[in-house]
PDB file of C-alpha atoms in Angstrom:
ATOM      1  CA  UNK Y   1      13.892   5.587 -22.152  1.00  0.00           C
ATOM      2  CA  UNK Y   2      11.097   7.954 -23.558  1.00  0.00           C
ATOM      3  CA  UNK Y   3       9.901   5.279 -25.733  1.00  0.00           C
ATOM      4  CA  UNK Y   4       9.911   2.850 -22.990  1.00  0.00           C
ATOM      5  CA  UNK Y   5       7.997   4.948 -20.618  1.00  0.00           C
ATOM      6  CA  UNK Y   6       5.323   6.006 -23.194  1.00  0.00           C
ATOM      7  CA  UNK Y   7       5.019   2.244 -24.023  1.00  0.00           C
ATOM      8  CA  UNK Y   8       4.396   1.374 -20.261  1.00  0.00           C
ATOM      9  CA  UNK Y   9       1.919   3.959 -19.819  1.00  0.00           C
ATOM     10  CA  UNK Y  10      -0.185   2.980 -22.759  1.00  0.00           C
ATOM     11  CA  UNK Y  11       0.121  -0.773 -21.401  1.00  0.00           C
ATOM     12  CA  UNK Y  12      -1.470   0.924 -18.174  1.00  0.00           C
ATOM     13  CA  UNK Y  13      -4.522   1.822 -19.803  1.00  0.00           C
ATOM     14  CA  UNK Y  14      -6.051  -1.507 -20.332  1.00  0.00           C
ATOM     15  CA  UNK Y  15      -4.988  -2.589 -16.894  1.00  0.00           C
ATOM     16  CA  UNK Y  16      -6.612   0.362 -15.226  1.00  0.00           C
ATOM     17  CA  UNK Y  17      -9.953  -0.560 -17.210  1.00  0.00           C
ATOM     18  CA  UNK Y  18      -9.598  -4.250 -16.145  1.00  0.00           C
ATOM     19  CA  UNK Y  19      -9.111  -3.153 -12.572  1.00  0.00           C
ATOM     20  CA  UNK Y  20     -12.133  -0.911 -12.704  1.00  0.00           C
ATOM     21  CA  UNK Y  21     -14.408  -3.491 -14.445  1.00  0.00           C
ATOM     22  CA  UNK Y  22     -13.235  -5.996 -11.578  1.00  0.00           C
ATOM     23  CA  UNK Y  23     -13.985  -3.549  -8.843  1.00  0.00           C
ATOM     24  CA  UNK Y  24     -17.642  -2.786 -10.224  1.00  0.00           C
ATOM     25  CA  UNK Y  25     -18.302  -6.524 -10.758  1.00  0.00           C
ATOM     26  CA  UNK Y  26     -17.034  -7.786  -7.142  1.00  0.00           C
ATOM     27  CA  UNK Y  27     -19.117  -4.402  -5.359  1.00  0.00           C
ATOM     28  CA  UNK Y  28     -22.266  -4.949  -7.078  1.00  0.00           C
ATOM     29  CA  UNK Y  29     -22.297  -8.870  -6.642  1.00  0.00           C
ATOM     30  CA  UNK Y  30     -22.010  -8.052  -2.867  1.00  0.00           C
ATOM     31  CA  UNK Y  31     -24.079  -5.043  -2.946  1.00  0.00           C
ATOM     32  CA  UNK Y  32     -27.191  -3.864  -4.818  1.00  0.00           C
ATOM     33  CA  UNK Y  33     -28.051   0.022  -5.189  1.00  0.00           C
ATOM     34  CA  UNK Y  34     -31.067  -0.719  -3.045  1.00  0.00           C
ATOM     35  CA  UNK Y  35     -28.920  -1.992  -0.462  1.00  0.00           C
ATOM     36  CA  UNK Y  36     -26.713   1.061  -0.639  1.00  0.00           C
ATOM     37  CA  UNK Y  37     -29.609   3.303  -0.316  1.00  0.00           C
ATOM     38  CA  UNK Y  38     -30.765   1.772   2.859  1.00  0.00           C
ATOM     39  CA  UNK Y  39     -27.284   1.826   4.581  1.00  0.00           C
ATOM     40  CA  UNK Y  40     -27.318   5.623   3.968  1.00  0.00           C
ATOM     41  CA  UNK Y  41     -30.764   6.328   4.584  1.00  0.00           C
ATOM     42  CA  UNK Y  42     -31.158   4.030   7.457  1.00  0.00           C
ATOM     43  CA  UNK Y  43     -32.871   0.770   7.879  1.00  0.00           C
ATOM     44  CA  UNK Y  44     -35.718   2.028   9.816  1.00  0.00           C
ATOM     45  CA  UNK Y  45     -38.903   3.958   8.505  1.00  0.00           C
ATOM     46  CA  UNK Y  46     -37.247   3.938   4.991  1.00  0.00           C
ATOM     47  CA  UNK Y  47     -39.857   3.876   2.035  1.00  0.00           C
ATOM     48  CA  UNK Y  48     -39.386   2.543  -1.437  1.00  0.00           C
ATOM     49  CA  UNK Y  49     -39.906   5.885  -2.634  1.00  0.00           C
ATOM     50  CA  UNK Y  50     -37.098   7.381  -0.676  1.00  0.00           C
ATOM     51  CA  UNK Y  51     -34.833   4.527  -1.736  1.00  0.00           C
ATOM     52  CA  UNK Y  52     -35.714   5.009  -5.528  1.00  0.00           C
ATOM     53  CA  UNK Y  53     -34.913   8.690  -5.272  1.00  0.00           C
ATOM     54  CA  UNK Y  54     -31.677   8.275  -3.795  1.00  0.00           C
ATOM     55  CA  UNK Y  55     -30.730   5.488  -6.437  1.00  0.00           C
ATOM     56  CA  UNK Y  56     -31.629   8.021  -9.004  1.00  0.00           C
ATOM     57  CA  UNK Y  57     -29.753  10.838  -7.480  1.00  0.00           C
ATOM     58  CA  UNK Y  58     -26.781   9.129  -7.087  1.00  0.00           C
ATOM     59  CA  UNK Y  59     -26.839   7.520 -10.752  1.00  0.00           C
ATOM     60  CA  UNK Y  60     -27.369   3.956  -9.761  1.00  0.00           C
ATOM     61  CA  UNK Y  61     -30.474   3.478 -11.652  1.00  0.00           C
ATOM     62  CA  UNK Y  62     -28.746   2.471 -14.905  1.00  0.00           C
ATOM     63  CA  UNK Y  63     -27.504  -0.855 -15.977  1.00  0.00           C
ATOM     64  CA  UNK Y  64     -23.938  -1.553 -14.585  1.00  0.00           C
ATOM     65  CA  UNK Y  65     -22.099  -2.729 -18.062  1.00  0.00           C
ATOM     66  CA  UNK Y  66     -24.680  -2.919 -20.826  1.00  0.00           C
ATOM     67  CA  UNK Y  67     -27.826  -0.940 -21.293  1.00  0.00           C
ATOM     68  CA  UNK Y  68     -29.718  -3.181 -23.753  1.00  0.00           C
ATOM     69  CA  UNK Y  69     -32.626  -0.518 -23.734  1.00  0.00           C
ATOM     70  CA  UNK Y  70     -30.460   1.784 -26.003  1.00  0.00           C
ATOM     71  CA  UNK Y  71     -28.849   1.330 -29.324  1.00  0.00           C
ATOM     72  CA  UNK Y  72     -25.433   1.993 -30.803  1.00  0.00           C
ATOM     73  CA  UNK Y  73     -22.731   3.582 -28.529  1.00  0.00           C
ATOM     74  CA  UNK Y  74     -25.302   4.520 -25.956  1.00  0.00           C
ATOM     75  CA  UNK Y  75     -25.377   0.539 -25.258  1.00  0.00           C
ATOM     76  CA  UNK Y  76     -22.087   0.894 -23.538  1.00  0.00           C
ATOM     77  CA  UNK Y  77     -22.113   4.513 -22.605  1.00  0.00           C
ATOM     78  CA  UNK Y  78     -25.310   4.940 -20.625  1.00  0.00           C
ATOM     79  CA  UNK Y  79     -24.191   2.747 -17.907  1.00  0.00           C
ATOM     80  CA  UNK Y  80     -22.907   3.144 -14.459  1.00  0.00           C
ATOM     81  CA  UNK Y  81     -19.527   1.742 -15.342  1.00  0.00           C
ATOM     82  CA  UNK Y  82     -19.124   4.137 -18.188  1.00  0.00           C
ATOM     83  CA  UNK Y  83     -20.322   7.285 -16.245  1.00  0.00           C
ATOM     84  CA  UNK Y  84     -18.452   6.497 -13.013  1.00  0.00           C
ATOM     85  CA  UNK Y  85     -15.322   5.100 -14.534  1.00  0.00           C
ATOM     86  CA  UNK Y  86     -14.370   7.705 -17.254  1.00  0.00           C
ATOM     87  CA  UNK Y  87     -13.915  10.680 -15.040  1.00  0.00           C
ATOM     88  CA  UNK Y  88     -11.141   8.851 -12.845  1.00  0.00           C
ATOM     89  CA  UNK Y  89      -8.848   8.602 -15.833  1.00  0.00           C
ATOM     90  CA  UNK Y  90      -8.501  12.279 -15.690  1.00  0.00           C
ATOM     91  CA  UNK Y  91      -8.618  12.047 -11.843  1.00  0.00           C
ATOM     92  CA  UNK Y  92     -11.758  13.621 -11.157  1.00  0.00           C
ATOM     93  CA  UNK Y  93     -13.134  11.391  -8.280  1.00  0.00           C
ATOM     94  CA  UNK Y  94     -16.370  13.280  -7.953  1.00  0.00           C
ATOM     95  CA  UNK Y  95     -18.310  13.119  -4.854  1.00  0.00           C
ATOM     96  CA  UNK Y  96     -18.751  10.628  -2.104  1.00  0.00           C
ATOM     97  CA  UNK Y  97     -22.442   9.136  -1.690  1.00  0.00           C
ATOM     98  CA  UNK Y  98     -22.617  11.197   1.420  1.00  0.00           C
ATOM     99  CA  UNK Y  99     -21.820  14.387  -0.697  1.00  0.00           C
ATOM    100  CA  UNK Y 100     -18.368  14.999   0.317  1.00  0.00           C
ATOM    101  CA  UNK Y 101     -15.619  15.817  -2.126  1.00  0.00           C
ATOM    102  CA  UNK Y 102     -13.383  12.810  -2.540  1.00  0.00           C
ATOM    103  CA  UNK Y 103     -10.224  14.724  -4.010  1.00  0.00           C
ATOM    104  CA  UNK Y 104     -10.326  16.995  -1.122  1.00  0.00           C
ATOM    105  CA  UNK Y 105     -10.553  14.095   1.167  1.00  0.00           C
ATOM    106  CA  UNK Y 106      -7.758  12.434  -0.331  1.00  0.00           C
ATOM    107  CA  UNK Y 107      -5.530  15.521  -0.261  1.00  0.00           C
ATOM    108  CA  UNK Y 108      -6.468  16.102   3.422  1.00  0.00           C
ATOM    109  CA  UNK Y 109      -6.029  12.399   4.532  1.00  0.00           C
ATOM    110  CA  UNK Y 110      -2.606  11.621   2.318  1.00  0.00           C
ATOM    111  CA  UNK Y 111      -0.631  13.549   5.122  1.00  0.00           C
ATOM    112  CA  UNK Y 112      -1.154  11.586   7.954  1.00  0.00           C
ATOM    113  CA  UNK Y 113      -0.969   8.463   5.922  1.00  0.00           C
ATOM    114  CA  UNK Y 114       2.535   9.763   5.026  1.00  0.00           C
ATOM    115  CA  UNK Y 115       3.484  10.559   8.308  1.00  0.00           C
ATOM    116  CA  UNK Y 116       2.924   7.210   9.458  1.00  0.00           C
ATOM    117  CA  UNK Y 117       4.205   5.280   6.674  1.00  0.00           C
ATOM    118  CA  UNK Y 118       7.445   7.128   5.560  1.00  0.00           C
ATOM    119  CA  UNK Y 119       9.132   6.806   8.928  1.00  0.00           C
ATOM    120  CA  UNK Y 120       7.996   3.154   9.144  1.00  0.00           C
ATOM    121  CA  UNK Y 121       9.258   2.470   5.660  1.00  0.00           C
ATOM    122  CA  UNK Y 122      12.798   3.987   6.120  1.00  0.00           C
ATOM    123  CA  UNK Y 123      13.540   2.999   9.736  1.00  0.00           C
ATOM    124  CA  UNK Y 124      12.279  -0.668   8.753  1.00  0.00           C
ATOM    125  CA  UNK Y 125      14.506  -0.910   5.600  1.00  0.00           C
ATOM    126  CA  UNK Y 126      17.350   0.370   7.817  1.00  0.00           C
ATOM    127  CA  UNK Y 127      17.040  -1.905  10.701  1.00  0.00           C
ATOM    128  CA  UNK Y 128      16.258  -4.910   8.674  1.00  0.00           C
ATOM    129  CA  UNK Y 129      19.428  -4.669   6.335  1.00  0.00           C
ATOM    130  CA  UNK Y 130      21.584  -3.962   9.473  1.00  0.00           C
ATOM    131  CA  UNK Y 131      20.338  -6.798  11.315  1.00  0.00           C
ATOM    132  CA  UNK Y 132      20.774  -9.151   8.275  1.00  0.00           C
ATOM    133  CA  UNK Y 133      24.209  -7.964   7.816  1.00  0.00           C
ATOM    134  CA  UNK Y 134      25.096  -8.617  11.506  1.00  0.00           C
ATOM    135  CA  UNK Y 135      23.707 -12.195  11.282  1.00  0.00           C
ATOM    136  CA  UNK Y 136      25.589 -12.932   8.201  1.00  0.00           C
ATOM    137  CA  UNK Y 137      28.958 -11.884   9.850  1.00  0.00           C
ATOM    138  CA  UNK Y 138      28.175 -14.848  12.144  1.00  0.00           C
ATOM    139  CA  UNK Y 139      26.862 -17.375   9.411  1.00  0.00           C
ATOM    140  CA  UNK Y 140      26.870 -20.849  10.674  1.00  0.00           C
ATOM    141  CA  UNK Y 141      27.236 -20.246  14.229  1.00  0.00           C
ATOM    142  CA  UNK Y 142      24.707 -20.795  17.144  1.00  0.00           C
ATOM    143  CA  UNK Y 143      23.958 -16.964  16.839  1.00  0.00           C
ATOM    144  CA  UNK Y 144      22.959 -17.413  13.272  1.00  0.00           C
ATOM    145  CA  UNK Y 145      20.663 -20.082  13.856  1.00  0.00           C
ATOM    146  CA  UNK Y 146      19.161 -18.348  16.918  1.00  0.00           C
ATOM    147  CA  UNK Y 147      18.502 -15.471  14.813  1.00  0.00           C
ATOM    148  CA  UNK Y 148      16.623 -17.408  11.997  1.00  0.00           C
ATOM    149  CA  UNK Y 149      14.547 -19.007  14.835  1.00  0.00           C
ATOM    150  CA  UNK Y 150      13.710 -15.316  15.921  1.00  0.00           C
ATOM    151  CA  UNK Y 151      12.760 -14.378  12.644  1.00  0.00           C
ATOM    152  CA  UNK Y 152      10.443 -16.991  11.933  1.00  0.00           C
ATOM    153  CA  UNK Y 153       8.760 -16.791  15.419  1.00  0.00           C
ATOM    154  CA  UNK Y 154       8.492 -12.890  14.687  1.00  0.00           C
ATOM    155  CA  UNK Y 155       6.820 -13.964  11.276  1.00  0.00           C
ATOM    156  CA  UNK Y 156       4.182 -16.312  12.897  1.00  0.00           C
ATOM    157  CA  UNK Y 157       2.916 -13.710  15.390  1.00  0.00           C
ATOM    158  CA  UNK Y 158      -0.024 -11.921  14.166  1.00  0.00           C
ATOM    159  CA  UNK Y 159      -0.114  -8.142  13.384  1.00  0.00           C
ATOM    160  CA  UNK Y 160      -2.924  -7.398  15.702  1.00  0.00           C
ATOM    161  CA  UNK Y 161      -0.983  -8.883  18.536  1.00  0.00           C
ATOM    162  CA  UNK Y 162       1.717  -6.184  18.147  1.00  0.00           C
ATOM    163  CA  UNK Y 163      -0.924  -3.701  18.031  1.00  0.00           C
ATOM    164  CA  UNK Y 164      -2.842  -4.786  21.328  1.00  0.00           C
ATOM    165  CA  UNK Y 165       0.348  -5.491  23.126  1.00  0.00           C
ATOM    166  CA  UNK Y 166       2.060  -2.350  22.315  1.00  0.00           C
ATOM    167  CA  UNK Y 167      -1.327  -0.336  23.167  1.00  0.00           C
ATOM    168  CA  UNK Y 168      -1.447  -2.206  26.667  1.00  0.00           C
ATOM    169  CA  UNK Y 169       2.324  -1.820  27.407  1.00  0.00           C
ATOM    170  CA  UNK Y 170       3.157   1.673  26.313  1.00  0.00           C
ATOM    171  CA  UNK Y 171      -0.323   3.599  26.522  1.00  0.00           C
ATOM    172  CA  UNK Y 172      -2.368   1.722  28.959  1.00  0.00           C
ATOM    173  CA  UNK Y 173       0.095   0.607  31.665  1.00  0.00           C
ATOM    174  CA  UNK Y 174       2.982   2.728  31.333  1.00  0.00           C
ATOM    175  CA  UNK Y 175       1.395   5.815  29.711  1.00  0.00           C
ATOM    176  CA  UNK Y 176       4.046   6.587  27.759  1.00  0.00           C
ATOM    177  CA  UNK Y 177       2.258   7.726  24.604  1.00  0.00           C
ATOM    178  CA  UNK Y 178      -1.542   8.028  23.834  1.00  0.00           C
ATOM    179  CA  UNK Y 179      -3.448   5.187  23.026  1.00  0.00           C
ATOM    180  CA  UNK Y 180      -4.795   6.641  19.740  1.00  0.00           C
ATOM    181  CA  UNK Y 181      -5.525   9.939  18.050  1.00  0.00           C
ATOM    182  CA  UNK Y 182      -3.840  12.195  15.810  1.00  0.00           C
ATOM    183  CA  UNK Y 183      -2.585  15.934  16.030  1.00  0.00           C
ATOM    184  CA  UNK Y 184      -1.321  17.398  12.994  1.00  0.00           C
ATOM    185  CA  UNK Y 185       0.816  19.957  14.787  1.00  0.00           C
ATOM    186  CA  UNK Y 186       4.008  19.658  16.517  1.00  0.00           C
ATOM    187  CA  UNK Y 187       3.009  16.962  18.897  1.00  0.00           C
ATOM    188  CA  UNK Y 188       2.302  14.497  16.013  1.00  0.00           C
ATOM    189  CA  UNK Y 189       5.214  12.566  17.154  1.00  0.00           C
ATOM    190  CA  UNK Y 190       3.614  11.301  20.092  1.00  0.00           C
ATOM    191  CA  UNK Y 191       0.833   9.902  18.336  1.00  0.00           C
ATOM    192  CA  UNK Y 192       3.169   8.404  15.745  1.00  0.00           C
ATOM    193  CA  UNK Y 193       6.011   7.051  17.704  1.00  0.00           C
ATOM    194  CA  UNK Y 194       4.151   3.630  18.843  1.00  0.00           C
ATOM    195  CA  UNK Y 195       2.616   2.829  15.364  1.00  0.00           C
ATOM    196  CA  UNK Y 196       6.197   3.394  13.868  1.00  0.00           C
ATOM    197  CA  UNK Y 197       7.745   1.197  16.342  1.00  0.00           C
ATOM    198  CA  UNK Y 198       5.015  -1.534  15.842  1.00  0.00           C
ATOM    199  CA  UNK Y 199       5.163  -1.512  12.208  1.00  0.00           C
ATOM    200  CA  UNK Y 200       9.100  -1.769  12.253  1.00  0.00           C
ATOM    201  CA  UNK Y 201       8.934  -4.605  14.716  1.00  0.00           C
ATOM    202  CA  UNK Y 202       5.937  -6.569  12.886  1.00  0.00           C
ATOM    203  CA  UNK Y 203       7.908  -6.505   9.869  1.00  0.00           C
ATOM    204  CA  UNK Y 204      11.130  -7.403  11.323  1.00  0.00           C
ATOM    205  CA  UNK Y 205      11.102 -10.847  10.857  1.00  0.00           C
ATOM    206  CA  UNK Y 206      10.052 -11.516   7.400  1.00  0.00           C
ATOM    207  CA  UNK Y 207      12.216  -8.420   6.293  1.00  0.00           C
ATOM    208  CA  UNK Y 208      15.409  -9.487   8.199  1.00  0.00           C
ATOM    209  CA  UNK Y 209      15.036 -13.104   6.891  1.00  0.00           C
ATOM    210  CA  UNK Y 210      14.598 -11.972   3.368  1.00  0.00           C
ATOM    211  CA  UNK Y 211      17.732  -9.633   3.414  1.00  0.00           C
ATOM    212  CA  UNK Y 212      19.839 -12.527   4.928  1.00  0.00           C
ATOM    213  CA  UNK Y 213      18.692 -14.727   2.103  1.00  0.00           C
ATOM    214  CA  UNK Y 214      19.720 -12.328  -0.607  1.00  0.00           C
ATOM    215  CA  UNK Y 215      23.192 -11.543   1.283  1.00  0.00           C
ATOM    216  CA  UNK Y 216      23.785 -15.355   1.503  1.00  0.00           C
ATOM    217  CA  UNK Y 217      23.338 -15.872  -2.091  1.00  0.00           C
ATOM    218  CA  UNK Y 218      25.565 -12.673  -2.953  1.00  0.00           C
ATOM    219  CA  UNK Y 219      28.186 -13.809  -0.546  1.00  0.00           C
ATOM    220  CA  UNK Y 220      28.833 -17.188  -2.587  1.00  0.00           C
ATOM    221  CA  UNK Y 221      29.679 -15.403  -5.832  1.00  0.00           C
ATOM    222  CA  UNK Y 222      33.253 -15.612  -7.103  1.00  0.00           C
ATOM    223  CA  UNK Y 223      33.805 -11.863  -6.619  1.00  0.00           C
ATOM    224  CA  UNK Y 224      33.027 -12.031  -2.979  1.00  0.00           C
ATOM    225  CA  UNK Y 225      35.527 -15.064  -2.606  1.00  0.00           C
ATOM    226  CA  UNK Y 226      38.138 -13.451  -4.597  1.00  0.00           C
ATOM    227  CA  UNK Y 227      37.905 -10.455  -2.184  1.00  0.00           C
ATOM    228  CA  UNK Y 228      38.384 -12.532   0.664  1.00  0.00           C
ATOM    229  CA  UNK Y 229      41.252 -14.106  -0.950  1.00  0.00           C
ATOM    230  CA  UNK Y 230      43.145 -11.216  -1.298  1.00  0.00           C
ATOM    231  CA  UNK Y 231      42.872 -10.497   2.464  1.00  0.00           C
ATOM    232  CA  UNK Y 232      40.105  -7.945   2.523  1.00  0.00           C
ATOM    233  CA  UNK Y 233      38.266  -7.449   5.826  1.00  0.00           C
ATOM    234  CA  UNK Y 234      34.729  -8.842   6.440  1.00  0.00           C
ATOM    235  CA  UNK Y 235      33.318  -5.530   6.998  1.00  0.00           C
ATOM    236  CA  UNK Y 236      35.034  -4.357   3.589  1.00  0.00           C
ATOM    237  CA  UNK Y 237      33.420  -7.454   2.073  1.00  0.00           C
ATOM    238  CA  UNK Y 238      29.998  -6.608   3.321  1.00  0.00           C
ATOM    239  CA  UNK Y 239      29.717  -3.007   2.364  1.00  0.00           C
ATOM    240  CA  UNK Y 240      31.739  -2.915  -0.617  1.00  0.00           C
ATOM    241  CA  UNK Y 241      30.840  -6.408  -2.553  1.00  0.00           C
ATOM    242  CA  UNK Y 242      27.859  -8.041  -0.840  1.00  0.00           C
ATOM    243  CA  UNK Y 243      25.633  -5.178  -0.265  1.00  0.00           C
ATOM    244  CA  UNK Y 244      25.897  -3.382  -3.701  1.00  0.00           C
ATOM    245  CA  UNK Y 245      25.676  -6.513  -5.703  1.00  0.00           C
ATOM    246  CA  UNK Y 246      22.327  -7.316  -3.832  1.00  0.00           C
ATOM    247  CA  UNK Y 247      20.834  -4.022  -4.599  1.00  0.00           C
ATOM    248  CA  UNK Y 248      18.866  -5.119  -7.587  1.00  0.00           C
ATOM    249  CA  UNK Y 249      16.644  -7.542  -5.750  1.00  0.00           C
ATOM    250  CA  UNK Y 250      16.239  -5.094  -2.802  1.00  0.00           C
ATOM    251  CA  UNK Y 251      14.932  -2.594  -5.380  1.00  0.00           C
ATOM    252  CA  UNK Y 252      12.354  -4.702  -6.560  1.00  0.00           C
ATOM    253  CA  UNK Y 253      10.751  -5.018  -3.002  1.00  0.00           C
ATOM    254  CA  UNK Y 254      11.643  -1.421  -2.047  1.00  0.00           C
ATOM    255  CA  UNK Y 255      10.989   0.883  -4.832  1.00  0.00           C
ATOM    256  CA  UNK Y 256       7.694  -0.629  -6.025  1.00  0.00           C
ATOM    257  CA  UNK Y 257       6.248   0.134  -2.313  1.00  0.00           C
ATOM    258  CA  UNK Y 258       7.257   3.793  -2.217  1.00  0.00           C
ATOM    259  CA  UNK Y 259       4.254   5.259  -4.375  1.00  0.00           C
ATOM    260  CA  UNK Y 260       1.834   2.807  -2.102  1.00  0.00           C
ATOM    261  CA  UNK Y 261       2.998   4.749   1.064  1.00  0.00           C
ATOM    262  CA  UNK Y 262       0.272   7.351   0.117  1.00  0.00           C
ATOM    263  CA  UNK Y 263      -2.155   5.094   0.619  1.00  0.00           C
ATOM    264  CA  UNK Y 264      -1.600   4.323   4.269  1.00  0.00           C
ATOM    265  CA  UNK Y 265      -1.960   1.275   6.521  1.00  0.00           C
ATOM    266  CA  UNK Y 266      -5.585   0.150   6.910  1.00  0.00           C
ATOM    267  CA  UNK Y 267      -5.105  -1.738  10.092  1.00  0.00           C
ATOM    268  CA  UNK Y 268      -2.939   0.537  12.034  1.00  0.00           C
ATOM    269  CA  UNK Y 269      -4.715   3.608  11.257  1.00  0.00           C
ATOM    270  CA  UNK Y 270      -7.887   2.334  12.274  1.00  0.00           C
ATOM    271  CA  UNK Y 271      -6.654   0.970  15.526  1.00  0.00           C
ATOM    272  CA  UNK Y 272      -4.659   4.271  16.341  1.00  0.00           C
ATOM    273  CA  UNK Y 273      -7.377   6.510  15.107  1.00  0.00           C
ATOM    274  CA  UNK Y 274      -5.160   8.071  12.420  1.00  0.00           C
ATOM    275  CA  UNK Y 275      -7.126  10.105   9.891  1.00  0.00           C
ATOM    276  CA  UNK Y 276      -5.417   8.796   6.935  1.00  0.00           C
ATOM    277  CA  UNK Y 277      -6.268   7.120   3.630  1.00  0.00           C
ATOM    278  CA  UNK Y 278      -6.343   3.594   4.948  1.00  0.00           C
ATOM    279  CA  UNK Y 279      -9.026   4.361   7.700  1.00  0.00           C
ATOM    280  CA  UNK Y 280     -10.675   6.185   5.036  1.00  0.00           C
ATOM    281  CA  UNK Y 281     -11.029   3.189   2.857  1.00  0.00           C
ATOM    282  CA  UNK Y 282     -12.082   1.174   5.507  1.00  0.00           C
ATOM    283  CA  UNK Y 283     -14.924   3.626   6.630  1.00  0.00           C
ATOM    284  CA  UNK Y 284     -15.895   3.710   3.133  1.00  0.00           C
ATOM    285  CA  UNK Y 285     -16.486  -0.104   2.589  1.00  0.00           C
ATOM    286  CA  UNK Y 286     -18.320  -0.342   6.044  1.00  0.00           C
ATOM    287  CA  UNK Y 287     -20.627   2.526   4.924  1.00  0.00           C
ATOM    288  CA  UNK Y 288     -21.156   1.035   1.341  1.00  0.00           C
ATOM    289  CA  UNK Y 289     -19.861   4.028  -0.338  1.00  0.00           C
ATOM    290  CA  UNK Y 290     -18.844   2.793  -3.566  1.00  0.00           C
ATOM    291  CA  UNK Y 291     -17.615   6.040  -4.836  1.00  0.00           C
ATOM    292  CA  UNK Y 292     -14.948   6.308  -2.331  1.00  0.00           C
ATOM    293  CA  UNK Y 293     -14.096   2.614  -3.072  1.00  0.00           C
ATOM    294  CA  UNK Y 294     -13.733   3.181  -6.663  1.00  0.00           C
ATOM    295  CA  UNK Y 295     -11.733   5.912  -6.199  1.00  0.00           C
ATOM    296  CA  UNK Y 296      -9.186   4.589  -3.964  1.00  0.00           C
ATOM    297  CA  UNK Y 297      -8.950   1.299  -5.843  1.00  0.00           C
ATOM    298  CA  UNK Y 298      -8.071   3.281  -8.922  1.00  0.00           C
ATOM    299  CA  UNK Y 299      -5.746   5.413  -6.959  1.00  0.00           C
ATOM    300  CA  UNK Y 300      -3.967   2.477  -5.576  1.00  0.00           C
ATOM    301  CA  UNK Y 301      -3.691   0.751  -9.058  1.00  0.00           C
ATOM    302  CA  UNK Y 302      -2.193   3.760 -10.468  1.00  0.00           C
ATOM    303  CA  UNK Y 303       0.351   4.055  -7.859  1.00  0.00           C
ATOM    304  CA  UNK Y 304       1.466   0.490  -8.007  1.00  0.00           C
ATOM    305  CA  UNK Y 305       2.138   0.783 -11.663  1.00  0.00           C
ATOM    306  CA  UNK Y 306       4.163   3.891 -10.945  1.00  0.00           C
ATOM    307  CA  UNK Y 307       6.129   1.731  -8.410  1.00  0.00           C
ATOM    308  CA  UNK Y 308       6.774  -0.741 -11.219  1.00  0.00           C
ATOM    309  CA  UNK Y 309       8.071   1.741 -13.692  1.00  0.00           C
ATOM    310  CA  UNK Y 310      10.335   3.424 -11.070  1.00  0.00           C
ATOM    311  CA  UNK Y 311      11.617   0.090 -10.033  1.00  0.00           C
ATOM    312  CA  UNK Y 312      12.518  -0.691 -13.945  1.00  0.00           C
ATOM    313  CA  UNK Y 313      14.133   2.803 -13.923  1.00  0.00           C
ATOM    314  CA  UNK Y 314      16.010   2.278 -10.895  1.00  0.00           C
ATOM    315  CA  UNK Y 315      17.667  -0.718 -12.422  1.00  0.00           C
ATOM    316  CA  UNK Y 316      19.460   1.086 -15.065  1.00  0.00           C
ATOM    317  CA  UNK Y 317      20.863   3.228 -11.886  1.00  0.00           C
ATOM    318  CA  UNK Y 318      21.902   0.286  -9.745  1.00  0.00           C
ATOM    319  CA  UNK Y 319      23.441  -1.689 -12.718  1.00  0.00           C
ATOM    320  CA  UNK Y 320      24.701  -0.143 -15.791  1.00  0.00           C
ATOM    321  CA  UNK Y 321      24.267  -3.371 -17.712  1.00  0.00           C
ATOM    322  CA  UNK Y 322      20.630  -2.841 -17.815  1.00  0.00           C
ATOM    323  CA  UNK Y 323      19.166  -1.123 -20.374  1.00  0.00           C
ATOM    324  CA  UNK Y 324      15.527  -0.102 -21.102  1.00  0.00           C
ATOM    325  CA  UNK Y 325      14.701  -1.013 -24.743  1.00  0.00           C
TER     326      UNK Y 325
END
């Protein structure tokens, strides 16, 4: 397994380089260093000298990928891409274009994101699996068909509708919870309970429908038919045969998401005023702060690769027949 992990880590290096290349290309196609300078200095009364000075101070006065004015290795190293990306691989994110330390911001904002994402993740999985197993017990009945219709209806509703309706009913009309904001102290649950409920409800349709499909596929296997032929109760069949044998596809969709919980939810954090990494990323995009954007994209790529590796490792735990070679 150790050799497998080393090989996967080595494979990740060109992937991260490619992600950085794509990030740089897309960002600078939309923006120019001069546009970024105007966004930070202000559109009114900004002089060309101030723009040039800001561009030079932030290191954006060099070519993006290839410096044709130099010779040899400096053609590639004396560029924005090389100088801005190399430090990322040692997790030195540097400072934002506004002068704030990005690593400190990430560490501070990671905890509000986890406080929102972890309960939503755990409760969502538990609710989806329980509902899917319950519907499976009534497979082929009117209840089963009605449940599928509800799942499809929930999938068709926009994520924003859940947020706006939840804020209007629970916060605006009934005043049970605050509309937005966050308190890192003991009262944090008052600000998180509504986003967690909305997050679980918004993912219920797709999640429960997906788990139901997995369980139906597992229920048609020979070992399930044999268990039923031996007189096993439906509850025993569900929890001793169907659920364990559907674990591999569940792990594929679950374990890979775990590292990404650190990144937070961009839409949810923005609407509820939670100072997490999701809102941090959105604010950086709006402010055209490329230093934060590239750092967050890099962190997200690393976490996604870690999730894929954890998924492969979890296969060996779920199924003894799987070996990592």
